[in-house]
Short mmCIF file of C-alpha atoms in Angstrom, two decimals:
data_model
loop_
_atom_site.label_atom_id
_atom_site.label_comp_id
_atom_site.label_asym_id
_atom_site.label_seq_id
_atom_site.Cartn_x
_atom_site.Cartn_y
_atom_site.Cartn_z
CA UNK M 1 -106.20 -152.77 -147.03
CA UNK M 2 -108.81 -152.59 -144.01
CA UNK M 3 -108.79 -155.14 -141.61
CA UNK M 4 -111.08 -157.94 -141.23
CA UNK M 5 -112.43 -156.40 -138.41
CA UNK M 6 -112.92 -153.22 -139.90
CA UNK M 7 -114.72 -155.09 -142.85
CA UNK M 8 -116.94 -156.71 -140.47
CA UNK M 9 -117.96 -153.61 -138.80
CA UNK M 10 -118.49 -151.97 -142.76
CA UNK M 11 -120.63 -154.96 -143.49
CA UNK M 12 -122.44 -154.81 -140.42
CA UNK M 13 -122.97 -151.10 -140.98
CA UNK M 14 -124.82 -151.86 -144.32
CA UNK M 15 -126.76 -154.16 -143.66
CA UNK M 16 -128.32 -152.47 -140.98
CA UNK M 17 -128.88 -149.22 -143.33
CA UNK M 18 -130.51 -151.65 -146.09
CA UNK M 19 -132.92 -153.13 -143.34
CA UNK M 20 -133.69 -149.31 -141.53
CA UNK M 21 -135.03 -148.39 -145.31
CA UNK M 22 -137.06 -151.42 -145.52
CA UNK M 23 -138.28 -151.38 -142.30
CA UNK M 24 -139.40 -147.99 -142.21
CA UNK M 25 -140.67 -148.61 -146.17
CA UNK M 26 -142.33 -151.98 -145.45
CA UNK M 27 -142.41 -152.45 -141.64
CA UNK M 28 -140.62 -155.55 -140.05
CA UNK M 29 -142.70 -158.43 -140.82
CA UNK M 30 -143.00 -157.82 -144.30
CA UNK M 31 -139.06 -157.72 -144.93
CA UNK M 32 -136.96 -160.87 -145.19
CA UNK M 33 -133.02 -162.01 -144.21
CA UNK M 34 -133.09 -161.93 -147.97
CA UNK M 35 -134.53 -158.53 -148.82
CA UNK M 36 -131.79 -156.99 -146.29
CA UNK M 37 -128.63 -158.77 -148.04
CA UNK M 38 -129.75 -157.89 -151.85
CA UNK M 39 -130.67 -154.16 -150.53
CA UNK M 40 -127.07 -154.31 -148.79
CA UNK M 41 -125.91 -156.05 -151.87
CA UNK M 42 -124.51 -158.98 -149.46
CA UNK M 43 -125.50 -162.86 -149.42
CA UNK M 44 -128.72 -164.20 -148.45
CA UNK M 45 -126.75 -165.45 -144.71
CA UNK M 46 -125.00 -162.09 -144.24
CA UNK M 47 -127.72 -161.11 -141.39
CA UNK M 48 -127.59 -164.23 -139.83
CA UNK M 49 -123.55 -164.32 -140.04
CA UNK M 50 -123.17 -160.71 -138.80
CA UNK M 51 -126.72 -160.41 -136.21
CA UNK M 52 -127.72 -164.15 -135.72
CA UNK M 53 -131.07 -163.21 -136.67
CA UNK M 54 -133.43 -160.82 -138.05
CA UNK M 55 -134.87 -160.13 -134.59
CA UNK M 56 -131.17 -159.69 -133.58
CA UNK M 57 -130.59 -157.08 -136.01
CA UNK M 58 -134.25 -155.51 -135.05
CA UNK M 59 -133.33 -154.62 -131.47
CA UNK M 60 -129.69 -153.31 -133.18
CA UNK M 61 -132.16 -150.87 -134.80
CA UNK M 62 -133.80 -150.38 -132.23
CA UNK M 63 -130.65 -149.28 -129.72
CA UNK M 64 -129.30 -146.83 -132.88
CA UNK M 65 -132.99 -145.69 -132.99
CA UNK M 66 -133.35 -144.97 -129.40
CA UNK M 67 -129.64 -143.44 -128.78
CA UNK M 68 -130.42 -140.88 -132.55
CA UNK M 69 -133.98 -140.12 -130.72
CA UNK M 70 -132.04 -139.58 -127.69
CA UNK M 71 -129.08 -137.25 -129.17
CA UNK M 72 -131.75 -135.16 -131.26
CA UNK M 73 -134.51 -134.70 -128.65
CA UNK M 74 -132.85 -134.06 -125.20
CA UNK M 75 -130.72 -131.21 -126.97
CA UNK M 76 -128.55 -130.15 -124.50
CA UNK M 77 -128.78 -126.95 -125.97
CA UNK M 78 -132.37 -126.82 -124.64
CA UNK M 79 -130.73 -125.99 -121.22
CA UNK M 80 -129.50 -122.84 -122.36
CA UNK M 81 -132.98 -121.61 -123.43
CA UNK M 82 -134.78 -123.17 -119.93
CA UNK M 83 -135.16 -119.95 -117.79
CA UNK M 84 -137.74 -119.06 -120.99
CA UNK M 85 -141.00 -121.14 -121.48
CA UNK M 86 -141.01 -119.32 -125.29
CA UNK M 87 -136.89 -120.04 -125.83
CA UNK M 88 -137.83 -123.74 -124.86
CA UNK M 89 -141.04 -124.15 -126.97
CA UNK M 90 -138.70 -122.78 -130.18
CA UNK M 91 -135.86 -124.44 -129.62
CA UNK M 92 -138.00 -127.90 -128.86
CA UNK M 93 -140.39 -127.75 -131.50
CA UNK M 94 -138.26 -126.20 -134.10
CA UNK M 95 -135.79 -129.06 -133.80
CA UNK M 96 -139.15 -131.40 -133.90
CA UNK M 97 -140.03 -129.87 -137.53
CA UNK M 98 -136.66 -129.99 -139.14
CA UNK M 99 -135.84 -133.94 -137.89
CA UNK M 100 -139.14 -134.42 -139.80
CA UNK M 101 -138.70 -132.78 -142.85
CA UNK M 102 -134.85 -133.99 -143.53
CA UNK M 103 -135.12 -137.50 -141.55
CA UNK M 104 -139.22 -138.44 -142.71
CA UNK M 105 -137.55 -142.09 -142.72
CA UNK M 106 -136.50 -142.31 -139.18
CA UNK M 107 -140.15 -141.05 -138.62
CA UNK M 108 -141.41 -143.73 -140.28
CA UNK M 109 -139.31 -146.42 -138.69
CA UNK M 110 -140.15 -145.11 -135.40
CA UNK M 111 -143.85 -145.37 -136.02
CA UNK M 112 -143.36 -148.86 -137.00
CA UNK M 113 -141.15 -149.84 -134.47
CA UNK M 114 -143.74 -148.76 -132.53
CA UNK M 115 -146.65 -150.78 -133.63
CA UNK M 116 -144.10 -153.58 -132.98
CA UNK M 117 -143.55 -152.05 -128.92
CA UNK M 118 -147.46 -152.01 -129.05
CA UNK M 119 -147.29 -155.87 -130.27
CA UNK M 120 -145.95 -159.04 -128.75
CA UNK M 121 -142.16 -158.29 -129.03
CA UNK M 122 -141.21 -157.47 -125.42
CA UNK M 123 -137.48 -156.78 -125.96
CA UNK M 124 -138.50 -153.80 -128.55
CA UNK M 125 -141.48 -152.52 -125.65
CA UNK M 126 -138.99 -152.01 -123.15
CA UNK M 127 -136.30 -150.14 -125.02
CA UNK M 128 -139.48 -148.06 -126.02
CA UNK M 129 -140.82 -147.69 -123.23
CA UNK M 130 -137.80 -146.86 -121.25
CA UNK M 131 -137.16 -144.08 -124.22
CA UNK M 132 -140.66 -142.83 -123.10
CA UNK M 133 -139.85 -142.56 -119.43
CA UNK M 134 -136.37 -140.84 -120.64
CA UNK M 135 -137.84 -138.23 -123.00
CA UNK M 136 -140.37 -137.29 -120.41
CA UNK M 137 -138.17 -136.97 -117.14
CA UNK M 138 -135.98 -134.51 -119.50
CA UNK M 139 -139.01 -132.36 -120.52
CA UNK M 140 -139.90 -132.54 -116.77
CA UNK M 141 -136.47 -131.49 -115.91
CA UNK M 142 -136.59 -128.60 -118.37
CA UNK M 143 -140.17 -127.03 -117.01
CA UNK M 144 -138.26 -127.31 -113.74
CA UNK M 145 -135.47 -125.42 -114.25
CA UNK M 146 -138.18 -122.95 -116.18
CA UNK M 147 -139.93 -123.09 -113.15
CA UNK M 148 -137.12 -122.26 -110.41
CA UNK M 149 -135.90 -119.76 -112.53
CA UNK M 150 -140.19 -117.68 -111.72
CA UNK M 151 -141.03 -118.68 -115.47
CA UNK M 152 -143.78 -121.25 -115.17
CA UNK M 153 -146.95 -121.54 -112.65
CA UNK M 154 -146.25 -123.06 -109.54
CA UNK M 155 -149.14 -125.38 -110.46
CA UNK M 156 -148.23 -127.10 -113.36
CA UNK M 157 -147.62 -131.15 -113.22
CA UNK M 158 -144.40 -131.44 -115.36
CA UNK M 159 -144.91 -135.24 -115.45
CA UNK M 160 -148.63 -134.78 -117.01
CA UNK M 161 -147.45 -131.85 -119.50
CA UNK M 162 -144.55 -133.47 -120.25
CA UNK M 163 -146.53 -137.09 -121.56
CA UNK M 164 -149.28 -134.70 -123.60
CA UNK M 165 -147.10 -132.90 -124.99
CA UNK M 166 -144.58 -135.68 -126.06
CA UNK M 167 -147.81 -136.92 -127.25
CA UNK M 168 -148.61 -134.37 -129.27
CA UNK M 169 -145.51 -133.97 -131.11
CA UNK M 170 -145.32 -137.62 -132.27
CA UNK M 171 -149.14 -137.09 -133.26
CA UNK M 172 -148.25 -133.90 -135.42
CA UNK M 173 -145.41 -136.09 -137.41
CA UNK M 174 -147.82 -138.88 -137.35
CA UNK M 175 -150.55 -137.37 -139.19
CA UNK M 176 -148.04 -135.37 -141.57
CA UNK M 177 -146.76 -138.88 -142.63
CA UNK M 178 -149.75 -140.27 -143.31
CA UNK M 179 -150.97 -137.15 -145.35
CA UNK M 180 -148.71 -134.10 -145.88
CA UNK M 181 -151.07 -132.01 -147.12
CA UNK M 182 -154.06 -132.72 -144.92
CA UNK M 183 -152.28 -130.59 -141.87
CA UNK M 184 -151.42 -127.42 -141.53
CA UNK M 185 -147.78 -127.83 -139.86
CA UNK M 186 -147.31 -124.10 -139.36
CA UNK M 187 -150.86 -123.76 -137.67
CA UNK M 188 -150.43 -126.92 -135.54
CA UNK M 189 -147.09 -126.12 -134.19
CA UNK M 190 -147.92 -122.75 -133.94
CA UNK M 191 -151.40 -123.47 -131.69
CA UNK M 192 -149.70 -126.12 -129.40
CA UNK M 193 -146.73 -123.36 -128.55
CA UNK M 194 -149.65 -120.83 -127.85
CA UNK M 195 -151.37 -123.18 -125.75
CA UNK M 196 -148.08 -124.63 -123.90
CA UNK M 197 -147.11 -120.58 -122.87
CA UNK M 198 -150.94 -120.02 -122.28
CA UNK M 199 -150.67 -123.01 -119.30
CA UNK M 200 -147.35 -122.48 -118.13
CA UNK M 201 -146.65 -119.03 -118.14
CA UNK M 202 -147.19 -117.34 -114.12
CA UNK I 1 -182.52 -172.77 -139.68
CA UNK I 2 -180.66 -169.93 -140.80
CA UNK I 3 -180.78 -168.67 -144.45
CA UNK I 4 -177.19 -169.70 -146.74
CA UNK I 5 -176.64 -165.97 -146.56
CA UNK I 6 -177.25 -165.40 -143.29
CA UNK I 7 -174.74 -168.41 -142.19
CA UNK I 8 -172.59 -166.57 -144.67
CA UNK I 9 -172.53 -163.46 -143.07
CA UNK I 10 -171.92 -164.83 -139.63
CA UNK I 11 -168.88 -166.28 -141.23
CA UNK I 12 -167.26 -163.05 -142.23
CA UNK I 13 -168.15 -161.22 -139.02
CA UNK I 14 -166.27 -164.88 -137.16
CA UNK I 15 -163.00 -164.00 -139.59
CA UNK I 16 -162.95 -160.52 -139.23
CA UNK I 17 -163.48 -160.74 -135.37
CA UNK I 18 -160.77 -163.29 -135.41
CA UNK I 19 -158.79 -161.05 -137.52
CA UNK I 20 -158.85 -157.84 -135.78
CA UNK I 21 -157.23 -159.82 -132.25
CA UNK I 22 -154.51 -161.31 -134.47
CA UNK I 23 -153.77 -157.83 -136.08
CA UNK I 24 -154.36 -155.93 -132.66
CA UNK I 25 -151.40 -158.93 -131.14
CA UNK I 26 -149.24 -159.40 -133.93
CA UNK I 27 -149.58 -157.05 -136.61
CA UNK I 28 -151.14 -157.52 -139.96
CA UNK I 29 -147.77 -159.08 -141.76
CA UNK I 30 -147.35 -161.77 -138.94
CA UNK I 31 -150.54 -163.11 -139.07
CA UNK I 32 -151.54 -165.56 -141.81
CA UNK I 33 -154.87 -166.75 -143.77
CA UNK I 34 -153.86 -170.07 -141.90
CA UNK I 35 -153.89 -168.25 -138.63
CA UNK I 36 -157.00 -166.40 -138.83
CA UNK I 37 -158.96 -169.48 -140.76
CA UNK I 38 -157.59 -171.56 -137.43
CA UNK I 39 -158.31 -168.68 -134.89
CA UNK I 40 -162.28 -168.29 -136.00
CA UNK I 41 -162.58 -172.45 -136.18
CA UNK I 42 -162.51 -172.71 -139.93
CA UNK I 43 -160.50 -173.87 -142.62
CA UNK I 44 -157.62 -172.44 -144.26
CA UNK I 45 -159.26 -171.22 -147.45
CA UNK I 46 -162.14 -169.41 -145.37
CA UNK I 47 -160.56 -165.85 -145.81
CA UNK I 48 -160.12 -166.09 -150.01
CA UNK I 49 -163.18 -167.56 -149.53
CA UNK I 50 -165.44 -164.99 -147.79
CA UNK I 51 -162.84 -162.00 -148.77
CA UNK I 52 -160.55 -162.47 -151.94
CA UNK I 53 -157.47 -162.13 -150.05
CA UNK I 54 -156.09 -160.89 -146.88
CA UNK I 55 -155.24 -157.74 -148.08
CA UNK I 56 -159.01 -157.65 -148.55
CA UNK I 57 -159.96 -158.96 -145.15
CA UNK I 58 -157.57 -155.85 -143.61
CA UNK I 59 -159.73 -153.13 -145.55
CA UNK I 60 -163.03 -154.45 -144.67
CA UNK I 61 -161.47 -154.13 -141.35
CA UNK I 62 -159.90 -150.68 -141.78
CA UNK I 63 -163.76 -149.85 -143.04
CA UNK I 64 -164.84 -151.59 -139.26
CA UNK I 65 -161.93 -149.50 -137.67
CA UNK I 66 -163.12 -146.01 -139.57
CA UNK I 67 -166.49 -146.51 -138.79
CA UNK I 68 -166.21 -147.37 -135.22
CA UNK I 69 -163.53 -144.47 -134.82
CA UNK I 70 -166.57 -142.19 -136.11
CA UNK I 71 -169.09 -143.63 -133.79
CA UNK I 72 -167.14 -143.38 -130.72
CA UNK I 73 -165.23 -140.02 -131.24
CA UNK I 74 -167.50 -137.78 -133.27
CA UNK I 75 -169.92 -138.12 -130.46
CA UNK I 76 -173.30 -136.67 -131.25
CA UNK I 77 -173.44 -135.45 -127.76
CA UNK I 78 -170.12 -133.04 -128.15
CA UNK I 79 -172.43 -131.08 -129.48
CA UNK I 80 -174.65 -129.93 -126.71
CA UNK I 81 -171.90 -129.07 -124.66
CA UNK I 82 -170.32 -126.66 -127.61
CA UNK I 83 -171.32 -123.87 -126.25
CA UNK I 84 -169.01 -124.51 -122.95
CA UNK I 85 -164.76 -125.58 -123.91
CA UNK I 86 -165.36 -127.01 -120.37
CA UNK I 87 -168.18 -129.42 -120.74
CA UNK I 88 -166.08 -130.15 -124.31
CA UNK I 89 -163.02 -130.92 -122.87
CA UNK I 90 -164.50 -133.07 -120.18
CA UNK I 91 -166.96 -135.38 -122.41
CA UNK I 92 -164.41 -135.39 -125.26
CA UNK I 93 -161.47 -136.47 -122.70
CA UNK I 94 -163.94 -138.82 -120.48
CA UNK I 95 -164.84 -140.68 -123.71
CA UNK I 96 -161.65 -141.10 -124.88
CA UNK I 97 -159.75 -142.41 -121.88
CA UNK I 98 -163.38 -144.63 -120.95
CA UNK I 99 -162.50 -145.92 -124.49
CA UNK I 100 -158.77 -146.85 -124.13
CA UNK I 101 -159.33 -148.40 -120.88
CA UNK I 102 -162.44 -150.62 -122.45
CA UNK I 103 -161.32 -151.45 -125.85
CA UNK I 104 -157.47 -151.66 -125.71
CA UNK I 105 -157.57 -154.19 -128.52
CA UNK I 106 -159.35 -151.58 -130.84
CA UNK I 107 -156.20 -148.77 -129.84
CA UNK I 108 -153.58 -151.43 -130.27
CA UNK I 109 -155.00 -152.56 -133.67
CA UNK I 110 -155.55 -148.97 -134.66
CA UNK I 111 -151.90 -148.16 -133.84
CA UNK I 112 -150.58 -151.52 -135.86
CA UNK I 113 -152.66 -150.13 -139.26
CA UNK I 114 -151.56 -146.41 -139.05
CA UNK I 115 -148.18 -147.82 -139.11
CA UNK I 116 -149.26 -150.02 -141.86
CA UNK I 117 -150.81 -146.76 -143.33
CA UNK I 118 -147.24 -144.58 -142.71
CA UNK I 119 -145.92 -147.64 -144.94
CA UNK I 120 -146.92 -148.96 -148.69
CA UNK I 121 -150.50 -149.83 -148.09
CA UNK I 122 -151.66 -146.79 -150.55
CA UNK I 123 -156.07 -147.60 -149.35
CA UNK I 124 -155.08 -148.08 -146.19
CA UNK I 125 -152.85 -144.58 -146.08
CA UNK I 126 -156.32 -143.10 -148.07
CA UNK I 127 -158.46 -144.43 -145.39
CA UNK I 128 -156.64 -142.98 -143.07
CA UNK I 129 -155.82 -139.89 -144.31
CA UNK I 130 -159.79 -139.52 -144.65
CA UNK I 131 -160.11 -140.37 -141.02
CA UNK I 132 -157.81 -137.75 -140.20
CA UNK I 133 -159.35 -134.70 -142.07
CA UNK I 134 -163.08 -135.92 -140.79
CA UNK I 135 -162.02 -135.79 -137.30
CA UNK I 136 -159.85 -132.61 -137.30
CA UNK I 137 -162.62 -130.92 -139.01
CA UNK I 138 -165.21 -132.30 -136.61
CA UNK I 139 -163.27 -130.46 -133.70
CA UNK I 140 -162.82 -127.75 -135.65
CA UNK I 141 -166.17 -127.40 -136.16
CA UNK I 142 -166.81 -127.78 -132.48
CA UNK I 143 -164.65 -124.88 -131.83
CA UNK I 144 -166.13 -123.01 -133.97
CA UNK I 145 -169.73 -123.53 -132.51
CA UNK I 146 -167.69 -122.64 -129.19
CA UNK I 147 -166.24 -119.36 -130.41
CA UNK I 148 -169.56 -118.41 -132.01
CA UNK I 149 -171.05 -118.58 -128.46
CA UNK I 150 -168.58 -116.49 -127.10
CA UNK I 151 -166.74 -119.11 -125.37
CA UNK I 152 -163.52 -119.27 -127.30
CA UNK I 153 -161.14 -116.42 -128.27
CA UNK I 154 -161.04 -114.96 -131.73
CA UNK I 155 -157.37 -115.39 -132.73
CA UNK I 156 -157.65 -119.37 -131.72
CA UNK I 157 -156.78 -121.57 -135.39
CA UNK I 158 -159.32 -124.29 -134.89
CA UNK I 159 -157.60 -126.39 -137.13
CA UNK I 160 -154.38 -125.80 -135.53
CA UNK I 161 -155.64 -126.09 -132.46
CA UNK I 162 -157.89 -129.77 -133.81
CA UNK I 163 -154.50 -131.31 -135.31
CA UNK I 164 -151.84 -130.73 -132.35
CA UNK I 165 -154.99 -131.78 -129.79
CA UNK I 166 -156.09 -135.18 -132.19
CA UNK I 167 -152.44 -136.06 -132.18
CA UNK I 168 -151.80 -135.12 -128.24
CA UNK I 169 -155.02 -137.83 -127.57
CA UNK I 170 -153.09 -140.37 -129.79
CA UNK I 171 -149.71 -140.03 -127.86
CA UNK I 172 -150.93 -140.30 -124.54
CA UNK I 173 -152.86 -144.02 -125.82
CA UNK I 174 -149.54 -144.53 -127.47
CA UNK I 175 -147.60 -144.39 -124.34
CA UNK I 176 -149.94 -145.95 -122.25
CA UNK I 177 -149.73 -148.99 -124.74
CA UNK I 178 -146.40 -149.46 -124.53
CA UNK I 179 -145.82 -148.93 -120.95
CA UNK I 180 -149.36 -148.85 -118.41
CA UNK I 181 -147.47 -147.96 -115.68
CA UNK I 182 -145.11 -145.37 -117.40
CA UNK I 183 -147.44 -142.53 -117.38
CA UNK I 184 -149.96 -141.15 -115.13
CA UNK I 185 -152.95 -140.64 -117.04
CA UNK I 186 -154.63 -138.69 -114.18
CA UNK I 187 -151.85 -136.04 -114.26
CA UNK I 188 -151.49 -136.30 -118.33
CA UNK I 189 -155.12 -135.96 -119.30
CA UNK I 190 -156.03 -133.23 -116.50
CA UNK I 191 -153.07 -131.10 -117.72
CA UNK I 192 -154.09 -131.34 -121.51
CA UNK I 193 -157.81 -130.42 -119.96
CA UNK I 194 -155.81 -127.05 -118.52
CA UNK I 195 -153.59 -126.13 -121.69
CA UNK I 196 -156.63 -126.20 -123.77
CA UNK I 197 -158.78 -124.09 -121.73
CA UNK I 198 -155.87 -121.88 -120.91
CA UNK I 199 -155.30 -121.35 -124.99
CA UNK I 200 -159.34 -121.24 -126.00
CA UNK I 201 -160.63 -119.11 -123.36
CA UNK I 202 -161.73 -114.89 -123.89
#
């Protein structure tokens, strides 16, 4: 038989699955305590026992949102493929277009989570925009290892490529969730790796 | 003394003003009829009774949003400077960034409905889906004008090339949303300005 604790943790666990789906479904504000116990199949006071709150369990989401971004996007395997501009802009974007297709949910939930860093909730701006800061250093880091290595111009801002082009990858996903078929996902990915070489390359 | 209709109107355009800095704040499900009837100095039932409902108040404003969108960033004056991906990039860029640091309420408002779009708001997704295609093919068309002068190289996907660069314009307001001081806009903007002429140009 599992322990209490372990129960708590389980319960815990699935209640914070039942409100990802309903956030990224509904956004926050139109999901109640209540909606998140029935979708978790729990009591109406399960978030409150196990979170204290609903904005409690929000910035829960937010941390497991942040650390998935942050395990998914700053592949270390993108070091390997550094010394090449073209290895980096594959690896990168490829791993882009599959969390899309197989995770469109934690799309979703990102987008709304960050209409809510864009709103009054300061808690949920700064784990955002700390993530921002994060995922740009790293694709800093990465044009300058590409850039030691003779690979990229000697005049190329990583900071400034780095924020467009973090830019333009949560763009691409943004306008593929609000219409799939009004965007070309081959042609878009394919033009921004074309025009990332075209800058970079010496 | 103004006309019943006249008083009327000035009523709606009162709500919907009030409206759009509660959305732009707070998001659309945090704010209430209450709120915005309270926020414009009338009563409670003012929104059901200029608008039906709030979801009707937030696609009047979506229409607002749209149309304003298409004033500002299908400028009329891209045009004469087709012929040149220079004199594009730097109106097109200029207006944008002149925009975000003038009307930050209108970004932040247009970021909390596109999540409300990625979500279960079907004519608000429509909407913005339509937004999407009219701009992407507006720069498509501008790249096309561009190539047929000769300034833009033959093997360039302008609608490749419109959806990665719409979404890149996005993700830097995005950012600079969440976090002014994150992101150097200087450095992000002028090394989009280089990718894109790097790509485009013979």
């Amino acid at each position: 038989m599992p322990s209490q604790a372990a129960r708590s943790a389980a319960s815990r666990r699935e209640l914070m699955d039942a409100a990802i789906a309903l956030f990224a479904e509904r956004g926050y504000h139109a999901t109640s305590v209540a909606d998140i116990g029935a979708h978790a199949g729990q009591s109406r006071a399960a978030v409150n026992f196990h979170f204290g709150s609903k904005e409690a369990l929000l910035l829960a989401i937010v941390r497991h949102v942040v650390d998935e971004w942050e395990e998914h996007m700053l592949l270390p395997e993108l070091e390997r493929a550094a010394a090449s501009p073209e290895a980096l802009t594959d690896a990168g974007f490829g791993a882009h277009r599959r969390l899309l297709a197989e995770q469109p949910t934690m799309f979703a939930l990102h987008h709304h989570l960050m209409a809510e860093a864009i709103g009054p909730n300061p808690a949920v701006k700064d784990a955002f925009a700390a993530l921002d800061r994060r995922l740009r250093d790293r694709i800093g880091e990465l044009l300058g290892l590409a850039r030691a290595a003779g690979a990229v111009r000697d005049d190329v801002d990583p900071g400034g490529l780095a924020g467009w082009l973090l830019g333009a990858l949560r763009g691409i996903a943004q306008q593929h969730l609000v219409d799939p078929s009004g965007l070309d996902l081959d042609a878009a990915y394919g033009e921004l790796k074309r025009a990332v070489l075209a800058r970079v390359r010496p």
